[in-house]
PDB file of C-alpha atoms in Angstrom:
ATOM      1  CA  GLN A 136      12.823 -10.900   9.667  1.00 80.00           C
ATOM      2  CA  VAL A 137       9.817  -9.461   7.881  1.00 88.00           C
ATOM      3  CA  GLN A 138       9.187 -10.325   4.254  1.00 93.00           C
ATOM      4  CA  LEU A 139       6.933  -8.265   2.002  1.00 96.00           C
ATOM      5  CA  VAL A 140       5.739  -9.462  -1.395  1.00 97.00           C
ATOM      6  CA  GLU A 141       3.606  -7.140  -3.504  1.00 98.00           C
ATOM      7  CA  SER A 142       1.613  -8.354  -6.494  1.00 98.00           C
ATOM      8  CA  GLY A 143      -1.319  -7.486  -8.732  1.00 98.00           C
ATOM      9  CA  GLY A 144       0.031  -4.598 -10.759  1.00 98.00           C
ATOM     10  CA  GLY A 145      -0.343  -4.258 -14.485  1.00 98.00           C
ATOM     11  CA  LEU A 146      -1.390  -2.053 -17.365  1.00 98.00           C
ATOM     12  CA  VAL A 147      -4.862  -0.545 -17.257  1.00 98.00           C
ATOM     13  CA  GLN A 148      -6.705   2.250 -19.033  1.00 98.00           C
ATOM     14  CA  ALA A 149      -7.764   5.390 -17.213  1.00 98.00           C
ATOM     15  CA  GLY A 150     -10.991   4.771 -15.331  1.00 98.00           C
ATOM     16  CA  GLY A 151     -10.209   1.109 -14.828  1.00 98.00           C
ATOM     17  CA  SER A 152      -9.505  -0.897 -11.690  1.00 98.00           C
ATOM     18  CA  LEU A 153      -6.792  -3.069 -10.188  1.00 98.00           C
ATOM     19  CA  ARG A 154      -6.464  -4.949  -6.917  1.00 98.00           C
ATOM     20  CA  LEU A 155      -3.015  -5.132  -5.348  1.00 98.00           C
ATOM     21  CA  SER A 156      -1.981  -7.655  -2.720  1.00 98.00           C
ATOM     22  CA  CYS A 157       0.785  -7.613  -0.130  1.00 97.00           C
ATOM     23  CA  SER A 158       1.757 -10.851   1.562  1.00 95.00           C
ATOM     24  CA  VAL A 159       3.467 -10.436   4.939  1.00 92.00           C
ATOM     25  CA  SER A 160       5.552 -13.005   6.793  1.00 90.00           C
ATOM     26  CA  GLY A 161       7.905 -12.989   9.763  1.00 82.00           C
ATOM     27  CA  ARG A 162       5.790 -10.754  12.035  1.00 68.00           C
ATOM     28  CA  THR A 163       2.552 -10.852  13.985  1.00 67.00           C
ATOM     29  CA  PHE A 164       0.265  -9.406  11.369  1.00 66.00           C
ATOM     30  CA  THR A 165      -2.517  -8.192  13.657  1.00 66.00           C
ATOM     31  CA  SER A 166      -0.183  -6.138  15.867  1.00 77.00           C
ATOM     32  CA  TYR A 167       0.997  -3.895  13.019  1.00 87.00           C
ATOM     33  CA  PHE A 168      -0.352  -1.101  10.933  1.00 93.00           C
ATOM     34  CA  MET A 169      -0.016  -1.912   7.232  1.00 94.00           C
ATOM     35  CA  GLY A 170       0.491   0.737   4.600  1.00 96.00           C
ATOM     36  CA  TRP A 171       0.830   1.237   0.875  1.00 98.00           C
ATOM     37  CA  PHE A 172       3.306   3.609  -0.747  1.00 98.00           C
ATOM     38  CA  ARG A 173       4.069   4.491  -4.335  1.00 98.00           C
ATOM     39  CA  GLN A 174       6.930   5.965  -6.295  1.00 98.00           C
ATOM     40  CA  ALA A 175       6.412   7.459  -9.721  1.00 97.00           C
ATOM     41  CA  PRO A 176       9.308   7.935 -12.160  1.00 91.00           C
ATOM     42  CA  GLY A 177      11.471  10.847 -11.050  1.00 94.00           C
ATOM     43  CA  LYS A 178       9.470  11.430  -7.872  1.00 96.00           C
ATOM     44  CA  GLU A 179       9.853  10.691  -4.178  1.00 96.00           C
ATOM     45  CA  ARG A 180       8.148   7.725  -2.585  1.00 96.00           C
ATOM     46  CA  GLU A 181       4.841   8.841  -1.078  1.00 97.00           C
ATOM     47  CA  PHE A 182       2.374   7.495   1.438  1.00 97.00           C
ATOM     48  CA  VAL A 183      -0.893   6.282  -0.078  1.00 98.00           C
ATOM     49  CA  THR A 184      -2.959   4.561   2.606  1.00 98.00           C
ATOM     50  CA  ALA A 185      -2.769   2.495   5.792  1.00 97.00           C
ATOM     51  CA  ILE A 186      -4.955   0.311   7.979  1.00 96.00           C
ATOM     52  CA  GLY A 187      -4.624  -0.385  11.698  1.00 91.00           C
ATOM     53  CA  TRP A 188      -5.392  -3.369  13.872  1.00 82.00           C
ATOM     54  CA  SER A 189      -8.750  -1.829  14.814  1.00 80.00           C
ATOM     55  CA  GLY A 190      -9.702  -1.285  11.182  1.00 86.00           C
ATOM     56  CA  LEU A 191      -9.071   2.454  11.243  1.00 92.00           C
ATOM     57  CA  THR A 192      -7.941   3.631   7.811  1.00 96.00           C
ATOM     58  CA  TYR A 193      -5.855   6.525   6.541  1.00 96.00           C
ATOM     59  CA  TYR A 194      -5.784   7.874   2.988  1.00 97.00           C
ATOM     60  CA  ALA A 195      -3.771  10.427   1.093  1.00 97.00           C
ATOM     61  CA  ASP A 196      -5.990  13.143  -0.357  1.00 97.00           C
ATOM     62  CA  SER A 197      -5.021  12.109  -3.881  1.00 97.00           C
ATOM     63  CA  VAL A 198      -6.632   8.663  -3.540  1.00 97.00           C
ATOM     64  CA  ARG A 199      -9.424   9.151  -1.008  1.00 97.00           C
ATOM     65  CA  GLY A 200     -12.724   7.999  -2.463  1.00 97.00           C
ATOM     66  CA  ARG A 201     -11.065   5.934  -5.193  1.00 98.00           C
ATOM     67  CA  PHE A 202      -8.815   3.486  -3.317  1.00 98.00           C
ATOM     68  CA  THR A 203      -9.799   1.129  -0.509  1.00 98.00           C
ATOM     69  CA  ILE A 204      -7.395  -0.683   1.803  1.00 98.00           C
ATOM     70  CA  SER A 205      -8.392  -3.912   3.537  1.00 96.00           C
ATOM     71  CA  ARG A 206      -6.770  -6.879   5.208  1.00 91.00           C
ATOM     72  CA  ASP A 207      -7.259 -10.588   5.760  1.00 89.00           C
ATOM     73  CA  ASN A 208      -5.562 -11.662   8.978  1.00 80.00           C
ATOM     74  CA  ALA A 209      -6.030 -15.363   8.252  1.00 83.00           C
ATOM     75  CA  LYS A 210      -3.971 -14.980   5.078  1.00 88.00           C
ATOM     76  CA  ASN A 211      -1.505 -12.394   6.451  1.00 87.00           C
ATOM     77  CA  THR A 212      -2.375 -10.275   3.454  1.00 92.00           C
ATOM     78  CA  VAL A 213      -3.423  -6.684   2.852  1.00 95.00           C
ATOM     79  CA  TYR A 214      -5.115  -5.429  -0.285  1.00 97.00           C
ATOM     80  CA  LEU A 215      -5.456  -2.201  -2.184  1.00 98.00           C
ATOM     81  CA  GLN A 216      -8.544  -1.921  -4.357  1.00 98.00           C
ATOM     82  CA  MET A 217      -7.839   0.812  -6.889  1.00 98.00           C
ATOM     83  CA  ASN A 218     -10.815   2.220  -8.795  1.00 98.00           C
ATOM     84  CA  LYS A 219     -11.204   5.081 -11.248  1.00 98.00           C
ATOM     85  CA  LEU A 220      -7.508   4.983 -11.968  1.00 98.00           C
ATOM     86  CA  LYS A 221      -5.805   8.042 -13.416  1.00 98.00           C
ATOM     87  CA  PRO A 222      -2.545   8.370 -15.358  1.00 98.00           C
ATOM     88  CA  GLU A 223      -1.031  10.137 -12.350  1.00 97.00           C
ATOM     89  CA  ASP A 224      -1.516   6.914 -10.359  1.00 98.00           C
ATOM     90  CA  THR A 225       1.217   5.314 -12.476  1.00 98.00           C
ATOM     91  CA  ALA A 226       3.963   4.193 -10.094  1.00 98.00           C
ATOM     92  CA  VAL A 227       5.654   1.274  -8.440  1.00 98.00           C
ATOM     93  CA  TYR A 228       3.532   0.372  -5.418  1.00 98.00           C
ATOM     94  CA  TYR A 229       5.115  -0.904  -2.203  1.00 98.00           C
ATOM     95  CA  CYS A 230       3.800  -2.030   1.154  1.00 97.00           C
ATOM     96  CA  ASN A 231       5.327  -1.853   4.609  1.00 96.00           C
ATOM     97  CA  ILE A 232       4.367  -2.443   8.236  1.00 93.00           C
ATOM     98  CA  ASP A 233       4.974  -0.740  11.581  1.00 93.00           C
ATOM     99  CA  PRO A 234       3.494  -0.759  15.095  1.00 91.00           C
ATOM    100  CA  SER A 235       3.373   3.048  14.868  1.00 93.00           C
ATOM    101  CA  ILE A 236       1.116   4.810  12.380  1.00 93.00           C
ATOM    102  CA  SER A 237       3.231   7.950  12.730  1.00 95.00           C
ATOM    103  CA  ARG A 238       6.393   6.154  11.660  1.00 96.00           C
ATOM    104  CA  LEU A 239       4.519   4.332   8.909  1.00 95.00           C
ATOM    105  CA  ARG A 240       3.351   7.611   7.403  1.00 95.00           C
ATOM    106  CA  VAL A 241       6.963   8.755   7.191  1.00 95.00           C
ATOM    107  CA  GLY A 242       8.021   5.530   5.508  1.00 95.00           C
ATOM    108  CA  ALA A 243      11.737   5.790   6.298  1.00 95.00           C
ATOM    109  CA  TYR A 244      12.583   2.101   6.067  1.00 95.00           C
ATOM    110  CA  ASP A 245      15.743   0.289   5.092  1.00 94.00           C
ATOM    111  CA  TYR A 246      13.791  -2.698   3.756  1.00 94.00           C
ATOM    112  CA  TRP A 247      11.141  -2.725   1.061  1.00 96.00           C
ATOM    113  CA  GLY A 248       9.685  -5.479  -1.049  1.00 97.00           C
ATOM    114  CA  GLN A 249      10.177  -5.647  -4.797  1.00 97.00           C
ATOM    115  CA  GLY A 250       7.085  -3.546  -5.448  1.00 98.00           C
ATOM    116  CA  THR A 251       4.516  -4.005  -8.186  1.00 98.00           C
ATOM    117  CA  LEU A 252       4.231  -1.706 -11.183  1.00 98.00           C
ATOM    118  CA  VAL A 253       0.931  -0.025 -11.998  1.00 98.00           C
ATOM    119  CA  THR A 254       0.729   1.714 -15.366  1.00 98.00           C
ATOM    120  CA  VAL A 255      -2.380   3.717 -16.229  1.00 98.00           C
ATOM    121  CA  SER A 256      -2.767   4.817 -19.836  1.00 97.00           C
ATOM    122  CA  SER A 257      -4.805   7.831 -20.897  1.00 93.00           C
TER     123      SER A 257
END
């Protein structure tokens, strides 16, 4: 059974930076795509970014150029470096994994971690 533990969120002013972490256990890390999602108050959960086993990355238009996804296979951990944060980035951030990038983009999963809250003040 996969376990997902997100961390690193907090309160930051607009223009600032945060680095989120997602620790994965219970699966072969290198065989999965890993993605980040976020859900703002009153809004649907949305896809943010993903990284594949080959290092290929995918970004939502809203974060491209500001956010960077990376992974450390030795630590079974993926990261989200968030720069130039905007108030509209405020959300609970979640991670998830899938062998299929197409399914990961959809994000229709029964299991999610606890998420980590990012609050960006103006």
